[in-house]
Amino acid sequence: MGIRSWEVRGSEHRLTSPNGLTTASPPPPTLSHPRRLYLWALERERALESTMISAFLVLAVGTCLATSLVPEKEKDPKYWRDQAQQTLKNALRLQNLNTNVAKNIIMFLGDGMGVSTVTAARILKGQLHHNPGEETRLEMDKFPHVALSKTYNTNAQVPDSAGTATAYLCGVKANEGTVGVSAATQRSQCNTTRGNEVTSILRWAKDSGKSVGIVTTTRVNHATPSATYAHSADRDWYSDNEMPPEALSQGCKDIAYQLMHNIRDIEVILGGGRKYMFPKNTTDVEYEQDEKARGTRLDGLNLIDIWKSFKPRHKHSHYVWNRTELLALKPSTVDYLLGLFEPGDMQYELNRNNGTDPSLSEMVEIAIKILSKNPRGFFLLVEGGRIDHGHHEGKAKQALHEAVEMDLAIGQAGAMTSLEDTLTVVTADHSHVFTFGGYTPRGNSIFGLAPMVSDTDKKPFTAILYGNGPGYKVVGGERENVSMVDYAHNNYQAQSAVPLRHETHGGEDVAVFAKGPMAHLLHGVHEQNYIPHVMAYAACIGANRDHCASANSSGSPSPGPLLLLLALLPLGILF
Ligand SMILES: [Zn+2]
C-alpha cells in the first residue's frame, strides 16, 4: 500500500494520511541497532496499513477527492504570498511604537484558557460561521503584541487561579489558594494575613481618579475578581459561612464582605454570587424553591443594602439581578452598578437563559459605557471565568463556547475603545491538560473524531482529549468506543488518560495578547506578575511614574528626553 495522501470525505469522518504519519506506532529504536530499526519500520508499516484499512472500513463514507478539503483560493501561491506580505506590512508599522499614556486599561482574563484552548476556540468560532475554522482569526489573534506568561505559584509548579490572580493583578507572585496577599501568607492561616496584604491595579487606578469595574461569569467573589479588592488567606472564604471558626475569631473577613467594604466606590460589579450577600436561608429571588440558592451569611448582613448605603445620595446606584433590568438601564444615568445574576456562578453560555442572564458581551458593553464617562479613564477586569469550569468537568464543548463568547466580548470592547488611549491585555491565569490532535484533516469538526482508529485497541478516538479527568471510561475492561456515544453533545466528557473527578490545570506557559499604548512591553517570556507592572506603567498609575512627567495624556506620543533635548538645543535654552 503505497498511497500516503488520500482523503475520504463524508460527514465529519475524514481519513487522511499526510506523510504516512497518521498512525500511532511504537517509538523508533536507537539508530545504532539497524536490525531493530528495520523491524520497527516493518511493524510501523503494517500498523499503518491495518489502521488505514480498518479506518476505511469503519469511517469511509462518500467519495475520494484528494483536494476537496482545500479552499480554492488557497491553491494559488499568490494567496499565501499576498497574505504574508500584508502581515509583514502591518508588522513593519509596529516600528512606530505606541508610547501614548493609556487612559483606559481593559484586562480580559480567560480562566484556564491555555494556548490549546485558544486554538480550538478559534477553529470552533470559524466552524460556527460555516468555515473550515483553522484560518479564522479570533479578536485576540489580531492583537499585535504577544508574550508568554510563566504561571507557577510561589509554592506550586502547576498553579491555581488565586495565586495567579494575585500575580497578574497585584504584581506579586503568591501561594496557591491565596488572594491579594504575598507569599508570606499561608493558605487558610488567617493569622498570616495581616501585614502581608498587596494591592491591585484596580486599587491603583481608583487611587489615581479612574473609574473601575469587574465583570465576570463566575461569582464576583471568586478567585480571579477577588484579587482586585480582597486580601484573603483562602480563596474559598466566599462568605463567613465558608470560614473556619478559628479564622473568624482571629478577625479575618470573608471575600463578599471585603468586596463591599475594602474599595467602596467600585463603579461596576457584574457577575454571579447573590447567595453570599444575604443572611443565611434568605430565599433567592430567582430560585425560590432551591435551598442551595438561599443566602449563606452567618453574620446576618445584607451586603446589597450595605453596598447601597455606601453610595453618595446624589449619585445614581443600581442593583439589578436579571438581564431585563440590566438592559433597561440608561448607562448615561448610572454612576454605580451592581448586577448579580445567579446565586453562584453564572450559567454556561450554551445553557444561558436569555431572559434572565446577560451574556458576557452584554455585560462588557454596559460596563464600558458606564466607566468611560470618567474623563480620567478607567480600569476594567473582564473574566471569562467558566472556560476553566468546562475543562474541570471534562466538557470541552462548554469550555470552548465560553472562550468564543469571551472573544466576542473582546471584539465588543475593541469597537468601543481606541488604540490611541486604551491598553487591552488578554491572557489566562493557567492552562489545562486539554489537547487536540490525531492528524485530523482540514475543517474536521473540532468536536469530531480523528480519521483513524487506534492501532492498539482498534477503536476510534476524538481529536479532543484530556490528560486526566472525569472522561476516563472503561467498558468491559476496554476503552469506551466513542462511536457509540454522542461525542458532539454539549456535556460530553472527552476521554482522559487518568481518571479524576475533576480534570486538573496544566503547568505550561500561557499567552498574553496586548494592543494599545505600551503593549510592546509585553514581548517575550515573562513572569506572570510582570503584567500589571506594564499596565500601570502604560497608564501612569501605581509606583513607577517617573516617565509620566514628560508624557502627554491627551493621546499623542511623548517626545522622550532625547528629542526634547534636540528641540531645545537651537534655542540655546540649555546653555
Ligand atoms: Zn480551575
XYZ file of C-alpha atoms and ligand atoms in Angstrom:
576
model
C 0.000 0.000 0.000
C 1.995 2.923 -1.261
C -0.574 5.682 -1.002
C 0.391 8.314 1.513
C -2.027 11.084 0.712
C -5.655 10.351 0.332
C -8.786 11.556 1.962
C -12.278 10.332 2.380
C -14.992 12.885 2.704
C -18.369 12.450 4.211
C -19.939 13.609 7.441
C -17.105 14.666 9.700
C -15.218 11.409 9.484
C -12.443 12.108 7.071
C -9.472 9.970 6.524
C -6.144 11.403 5.641
C -2.606 10.222 5.699
C -0.158 13.009 5.022
C 3.437 11.808 5.053
C 2.382 8.362 6.169
C 2.264 9.596 9.726
C -1.330 9.066 10.617
C -0.896 6.061 12.760
C 0.293 5.764 16.278
C 3.216 3.350 16.358
C 5.966 2.231 18.672
C 8.811 4.685 19.175
C 11.824 4.151 16.920
C 14.672 2.206 18.465
C 18.090 3.809 18.640
C 19.801 4.110 15.277
C 22.758 2.007 16.466
C 20.624 -1.094 16.073
C 19.814 -1.351 12.351
C 18.103 -4.716 12.676
C 15.731 -3.450 15.309
C 15.210 -0.320 13.276
C 14.247 -2.456 10.302
C 11.796 -4.483 12.378
C 10.378 -1.313 13.813
C 9.882 0.118 10.344
C 8.194 -3.066 9.227
C 5.914 -3.096 12.215
C 5.119 0.526 11.712
C 4.270 -0.038 8.056
C 1.958 -2.889 8.978
C 0.346 -0.816 11.690
C -0.192 1.974 9.226
C -1.787 -0.301 6.670
C -4.063 -2.071 9.091
C -5.045 1.254 10.591
C -5.855 2.667 7.199
C -7.812 -0.340 6.145
C -9.809 -0.614 9.330
C -10.306 3.117 9.440
C -11.524 2.965 5.901
C -13.948 0.216 6.721
C -15.178 1.966 9.813
C -15.267 5.506 8.629
C -15.247 5.742 4.869
C -18.327 7.414 3.559
C -18.714 9.248 0.282
C -16.202 9.845 -2.447
C -12.441 10.119 -2.517
C -11.362 13.596 -3.509
C -7.785 14.341 -2.614
C -8.054 18.115 -2.917
C -11.626 18.809 -1.859
C -10.708 19.913 1.640
C -8.575 22.754 0.362
C -10.399 26.046 -0.247
C -9.976 27.004 -3.906
C -8.142 30.292 -3.250
C -5.537 28.536 -1.105
C -4.312 26.536 -4.089
C -2.879 29.705 -5.603
C 0.540 30.539 -4.108
C -0.294 34.188 -4.657
C -2.918 33.922 -1.936
C -0.341 32.923 0.668
C 2.287 35.375 -0.579
C -0.154 38.294 -0.533
C -1.395 37.302 2.867
C 2.142 37.111 4.247
C 3.172 40.387 2.622
C 0.186 42.159 4.134
C 1.108 40.736 7.526
C 4.659 41.952 7.011
C 3.426 45.420 6.126
C 1.404 45.519 9.330
C 4.375 44.271 11.332
C 6.660 46.971 9.908
C 4.212 49.602 11.088
C 4.811 48.397 14.633
C 8.243 50.004 14.491
C 6.424 53.210 15.313
C 5.813 52.363 18.924
C 2.632 53.480 20.596
C 4.039 55.250 23.659
C 0.889 57.155 24.483
C -0.372 57.230 28.010
C -3.097 54.639 28.415
C -6.128 56.480 29.666
C -8.020 53.197 29.884
C -6.911 49.674 30.700
C -9.001 46.627 29.901
C -7.817 43.230 31.027
C -9.508 40.110 29.692
C -8.738 37.020 31.693
C -9.731 33.678 30.263
C -9.657 31.407 33.284
C -7.873 28.235 32.197
C -7.510 29.493 28.619
C -4.267 27.793 27.663
C -2.901 28.014 24.138
C -4.537 24.736 23.065
C -7.866 26.193 24.200
C -7.247 29.360 22.193
C -6.519 27.368 19.041
C -9.524 25.090 19.490
C -11.781 28.089 20.216
C -10.527 29.717 17.027
C -11.468 26.658 14.994
C -14.839 26.477 16.736
C -15.530 30.129 16.023
C -14.761 29.605 12.343
C -16.910 26.490 12.196
C -19.815 28.322 13.825
C -19.581 30.589 10.763
C -19.528 27.551 8.460
C -15.855 27.876 7.600
C -13.208 25.158 7.942
C -12.065 27.076 11.037
C -8.275 26.885 11.155
C -7.844 30.080 9.123
C -10.195 32.075 11.325
C -8.826 34.999 13.297
C -10.026 35.452 16.810
C -10.275 39.005 18.065
C -7.316 38.260 20.318
C -5.376 36.938 17.298
C -5.497 40.457 15.851
C -3.571 41.937 18.767
C -0.114 42.956 17.525
C 1.936 42.031 20.581
C 2.123 38.596 22.169
C 4.126 37.278 25.088
C 4.281 34.160 27.176
C 3.486 34.197 30.863
C 5.074 31.807 33.355
C 2.208 30.882 35.607
C 3.672 28.921 38.514
C 2.742 29.977 42.043
C 5.422 30.547 44.685
C 4.641 27.116 46.147
C 3.183 25.332 43.107
C 4.562 24.251 39.751
C 1.025 23.889 38.409
C -0.818 26.913 39.754
C -4.364 27.766 40.786
C -6.478 30.787 39.928
C -5.976 32.586 43.243
C -2.197 32.719 43.382
C -2.090 33.606 39.696
C -4.710 36.361 40.075
C -2.526 37.897 42.767
C 0.353 37.831 40.271
C -1.347 39.392 37.232
C -3.437 41.875 39.250
C -1.216 42.803 42.213
C 2.173 42.313 40.561
C 3.440 39.895 43.206
C 3.630 36.095 42.977
C 1.892 34.287 45.815
C 0.951 30.886 47.183
C -1.798 28.849 45.586
C -5.207 29.400 47.137
C -4.435 32.894 48.446
C -5.656 36.224 47.035
C -4.285 39.715 47.492
C -1.546 38.651 49.874
C 2.151 37.944 49.439
C 3.811 34.534 49.675
C 4.366 35.201 53.370
C 0.712 34.280 53.849
C -0.048 30.576 54.128
C -3.278 29.237 52.756
C -6.116 29.088 55.291
C -3.921 30.590 58.015
C -5.819 33.732 58.886
C -3.122 34.895 61.296
C -0.560 35.038 58.474
C -2.592 37.653 56.580
C -2.009 40.912 58.446
C 0.894 42.916 57.149
C 1.173 40.782 54.017
C -1.618 42.424 52.004
C -0.741 43.534 48.476
C -2.866 45.936 46.450
C -4.085 45.513 42.900
C -4.054 47.562 39.754
C -7.758 48.181 40.318
C -6.850 49.990 43.535
C -4.010 51.885 41.846
C -6.413 53.005 39.121
C -9.005 54.062 41.670
C -6.423 55.988 43.663
C -5.496 57.993 40.590
C -9.049 59.024 39.884
C -10.085 56.459 37.311
C -13.346 54.554 37.314
C -13.004 50.822 37.888
C -15.056 47.748 37.101
C -15.219 43.977 37.445
C -17.173 41.788 35.040
C -17.132 38.012 35.387
C -19.121 34.914 34.525
C -18.261 33.395 37.905
C -19.211 34.587 41.360
C -17.963 38.140 41.880
C -16.160 36.853 44.973
C -14.427 34.058 43.046
C -10.631 33.791 42.867
C -9.986 35.984 39.832
C -12.064 39.070 40.631
C -11.358 38.837 44.358
C -7.668 39.610 43.904
C -8.648 43.097 42.731
C -10.186 44.075 46.070
C -9.671 41.376 48.731
C -6.864 40.081 50.903
C -7.671 36.564 51.931
C -5.593 33.632 53.100
C -8.138 31.382 51.429
C -9.931 31.821 48.123
C -12.801 29.645 49.364
C -13.862 32.080 52.085
C -16.716 33.309 49.881
C -18.837 34.308 52.894
C -18.389 33.822 56.624
C -20.335 30.575 56.243
C -17.365 29.040 54.430
C -14.794 30.162 57.002
C -13.429 28.073 59.880
C -14.349 29.422 63.355
C -10.676 29.988 64.049
C -10.311 32.386 61.110
C -13.445 34.265 62.178
C -12.241 34.579 65.738
C -8.886 35.869 64.504
C -10.729 38.662 62.734
C -10.429 37.654 59.084
C -13.281 38.795 56.859
C -14.910 36.818 54.083
C -14.418 37.856 50.473
C -18.005 39.054 49.808
C -17.729 41.309 52.869
C -14.428 42.648 51.572
C -15.955 43.326 48.150
C -18.399 45.743 49.706
C -16.081 47.285 52.292
C -12.481 47.432 51.040
C -12.984 49.662 47.992
C -16.399 51.196 48.427
C -16.656 53.040 45.155
C -16.074 50.368 42.520
C -18.306 51.680 39.750
C -19.272 48.396 38.086
C -19.580 44.906 39.574
C -21.264 42.316 37.327
C -21.389 38.556 37.645
C -22.886 35.884 39.893
C -22.781 35.232 43.626
C -26.072 36.542 45.073
C -26.294 33.984 47.854
C -23.156 35.220 49.588
C -24.696 38.669 50.005
C -27.760 37.696 52.062
C -28.380 36.341 55.581
C -28.490 32.579 55.909
C -31.620 30.953 54.496
C -32.850 34.086 52.717
C -34.949 32.853 49.780
C -33.364 33.594 46.401
C -35.288 35.988 44.180
C -34.997 33.711 41.133
C -34.918 30.196 42.556
C -37.436 30.382 45.369
C -37.680 26.626 45.839
C -33.975 25.900 45.671
C -32.444 25.550 49.112
C -28.921 25.671 47.736
C -29.660 29.104 46.297
C -30.514 30.582 49.674
C -28.457 33.191 51.484
C -25.372 31.950 53.308
C -24.293 34.723 55.670
C -23.958 33.865 59.349
C -23.441 37.495 60.374
C -26.941 38.385 59.210
C -25.719 41.175 56.962
C -27.460 42.172 53.749
C -24.484 43.232 51.675
C -26.655 44.666 48.912
C -28.113 47.152 51.385
C -24.629 47.909 52.665
C -23.428 48.468 49.096
C -26.266 50.942 48.537
C -25.665 52.729 51.829
C -22.050 53.468 50.914
C -23.006 55.361 47.762
C -23.387 59.161 47.888
C -27.031 60.209 47.882
C -26.692 62.448 44.856
C -25.271 59.595 42.747
C -27.312 57.013 40.885
C -26.592 53.496 42.044
C -28.486 50.499 40.712
C -28.656 46.909 41.853
C -30.072 44.501 39.242
C -30.431 40.733 39.255
C -31.631 39.897 35.749
C -30.920 40.715 32.139
C -34.139 42.655 31.559
C -33.345 45.056 34.383
C -29.765 45.370 33.164
C -30.679 46.178 29.575
C -33.352 48.649 30.705
C -30.726 50.828 32.373
C -29.568 54.002 30.720
C -25.788 53.879 31.253
C -25.570 57.659 30.911
C -27.547 58.000 34.126
C -25.834 55.206 36.081
C -22.947 56.049 38.402
C -22.680 52.716 40.233
C -23.904 49.353 39.047
C -24.078 46.062 40.921
C -25.524 43.155 38.953
C -25.717 39.659 40.426
C -27.442 37.313 38.024
C -27.127 33.949 39.734
C -26.840 32.678 43.323
C -23.449 31.162 42.451
C -21.574 31.206 39.164
C -23.422 32.308 36.049
C -24.688 29.670 33.639
C -22.522 28.376 30.827
C -23.091 30.409 27.678
C -24.540 27.317 25.955
C -27.107 26.922 28.765
C -27.768 30.621 29.307
C -31.359 31.760 29.806
C -31.578 34.815 27.614
C -34.466 36.135 29.669
C -32.695 36.266 32.993
C -28.972 36.187 32.272
C -26.940 38.630 30.193
C -24.078 37.396 28.021
C -20.519 38.394 28.805
C -20.533 40.717 25.776
C -23.661 42.474 27.016
C -22.145 42.984 30.445
C -18.935 44.331 28.926
C -20.820 46.772 26.712
C -22.732 48.264 29.618
C -19.658 48.325 31.841
C -17.634 50.288 29.288
C -20.499 52.723 28.699
C -20.636 53.500 32.406
C -16.887 53.556 33.049
C -15.949 55.620 30.011
C -17.907 58.590 31.304
C -14.960 59.372 33.541
C -12.670 61.843 31.713
C -9.705 60.360 33.588
C -10.385 56.929 32.142
C -10.974 53.525 33.655
C -9.659 50.094 34.565
C -11.878 47.127 33.737
C -11.258 43.472 34.527
C -13.311 41.071 32.420
C -13.183 37.401 33.248
C -14.320 34.555 31.045
C -14.377 32.528 34.205
C -16.069 29.339 33.174
C -13.678 28.174 30.476
C -11.936 26.689 33.487
C -15.082 25.028 34.803
C -15.898 23.421 31.473
C -12.427 21.901 31.386
C -12.553 20.730 35.009
C -15.731 18.858 34.136
C -14.104 17.429 31.031
C -16.754 19.221 28.964
C -14.632 20.680 26.215
C -17.622 21.972 24.274
C -18.774 24.078 27.213
C -15.246 25.359 27.781
C -14.700 26.296 24.143
C -18.033 28.079 23.792
C -17.099 30.096 26.880
C -13.831 31.047 25.176
C -15.634 32.035 21.969
C -18.020 34.205 23.977
C -15.100 35.931 25.668
C -13.615 36.579 22.264
C -16.878 38.238 21.213
C -16.613 40.434 24.292
C -13.047 41.352 23.297
C -14.399 42.458 19.921
C -17.150 44.415 21.643
C -14.621 46.257 23.809
C -12.393 46.895 20.799
C -15.270 48.502 18.907
C -15.971 50.851 21.826
C -12.405 51.986 22.525
C -9.397 53.367 20.675
C -5.870 52.027 20.284
C -4.724 55.590 20.895
C -5.695 55.671 24.546
C -6.720 52.169 25.611
C -4.363 49.360 26.545
C -6.084 46.000 26.210
C -4.466 42.841 27.532
C -5.878 39.349 27.028
C -4.384 36.460 28.933
C -5.070 33.391 31.027
C -4.195 32.541 34.586
C -3.122 28.994 33.743
C -3.677 26.224 31.247
C -5.426 22.849 31.425
C -4.440 19.315 30.440
C -6.608 19.791 27.365
C -5.305 18.785 23.984
C -6.429 18.072 20.452
C -4.667 16.116 17.772
C -4.826 12.882 15.842
C -3.943 14.138 12.323
C -7.426 15.461 11.762
C -7.922 16.841 8.253
C -8.639 20.455 7.455
C -12.101 21.520 8.593
C -12.669 18.457 10.779
C -15.284 19.291 13.389
C -13.340 20.410 16.431
C -15.527 18.010 18.396
C -15.092 15.233 15.838
C -13.124 12.038 15.573
C -9.564 11.556 14.489
C -9.552 9.997 11.000
C -8.357 6.602 12.145
C -8.812 4.034 14.833
C -6.196 3.252 17.410
C -3.748 0.656 16.109
C -3.696 -0.735 19.604
C -7.263 -1.099 20.815
C -8.786 -0.744 17.320
C -11.267 1.867 18.486
C -11.890 5.381 17.194
C -10.985 8.405 19.289
C -11.978 12.055 19.428
C -9.444 14.689 18.463
C -10.042 16.416 21.808
C -8.662 14.558 24.800
C -7.642 15.327 28.371
C -4.553 14.174 30.206
C -6.727 13.450 33.221
C -10.316 13.999 34.286
C -13.800 12.537 34.566
C -13.955 11.354 30.945
C -11.842 8.281 31.637
C -14.111 5.415 30.756
C -13.538 1.700 30.638
C -16.365 -0.518 29.425
C -15.996 -4.268 29.803
C -12.305 -3.897 30.528
C -11.667 -1.791 27.443
C -11.611 1.878 26.495
C -15.096 3.015 25.626
C -15.952 3.013 21.936
C -16.780 6.664 21.292
C -18.640 5.906 18.092
C -21.372 4.512 20.369
C -21.831 7.810 22.218
C -22.833 11.352 21.269
C -19.407 12.924 21.452
C -20.710 16.192 19.995
C -23.145 16.688 22.897
C -22.791 19.908 24.909
C -21.968 17.931 28.035
C -19.912 15.129 26.509
C -16.865 14.458 28.651
C -13.865 13.829 26.449
C -11.758 10.797 27.258
C -8.810 11.185 29.582
C -5.738 9.089 30.285
C -6.169 9.122 34.060
C -9.458 9.014 35.968
C -10.064 12.067 38.128
C -13.353 13.557 39.228
C -12.037 16.996 38.312
C -9.641 17.481 35.453
C -6.580 19.494 36.522
C -4.866 22.664 35.455
C -1.857 22.482 33.165
C 1.536 23.876 34.012
C 2.814 25.261 30.720
C 3.048 28.961 29.868
C 0.002 30.856 28.670
C -0.200 33.579 26.022
C -0.529 37.304 26.677
C -2.032 39.337 23.840
C -1.709 43.121 24.011
C -2.688 46.174 21.998
C -2.654 49.899 22.617
C -0.231 52.159 24.489
C 2.943 50.370 25.644
C 1.610 46.997 24.506
C 5.074 46.287 23.070
C 6.395 45.916 26.627
C 4.687 42.530 26.620
C 7.125 40.943 24.234
C 8.875 37.831 25.500
C 8.733 35.152 28.151
C 7.706 36.915 31.342
C 6.893 36.067 34.892
C 3.123 36.468 35.263
C 3.459 39.190 37.899
C 5.144 41.453 35.325
C 1.826 42.074 33.572
C 0.233 44.635 35.941
C 3.544 46.492 36.161
C 3.317 47.074 32.402
C -0.346 48.082 32.553
C 0.320 50.526 35.389
C 3.389 51.966 33.650
C 1.370 52.489 30.478
C -1.378 54.294 32.371
C 0.916 56.304 34.638
C -0.610 54.818 37.758
C 0.920 52.821 40.574
C 4.509 53.152 41.744
C 6.573 53.618 38.566
C 5.603 57.046 37.217
C 8.873 58.881 36.686
C 8.388 58.768 32.936
C 4.977 60.372 33.176
C 6.018 63.982 33.672
C 7.088 64.251 30.040
C 4.252 62.114 28.762
C 1.248 63.664 27.148
C -2.013 62.333 28.449
C -4.012 63.710 25.537
C -3.062 60.746 23.435
C -0.180 61.964 21.265
C 3.180 60.240 21.654
C 5.520 61.643 24.268
C 8.637 63.208 22.743
C 11.065 61.423 25.035
C 14.011 63.142 26.782
C 16.433 62.971 23.818
C 14.003 64.504 21.347
C 13.224 67.241 23.839
C 16.934 67.977 24.215
C 17.416 68.212 20.455
C 14.437 70.535 20.141
C 15.780 72.856 22.807
C 19.368 72.996 21.534
C 18.915 75.582 18.766
C 17.225 77.928 21.225
C 20.252 77.921 23.454
C 17.959 77.400 26.370
C 20.168 74.823 27.931
C 23.296 76.968 27.935
Zn -9.530 25.812 37.770
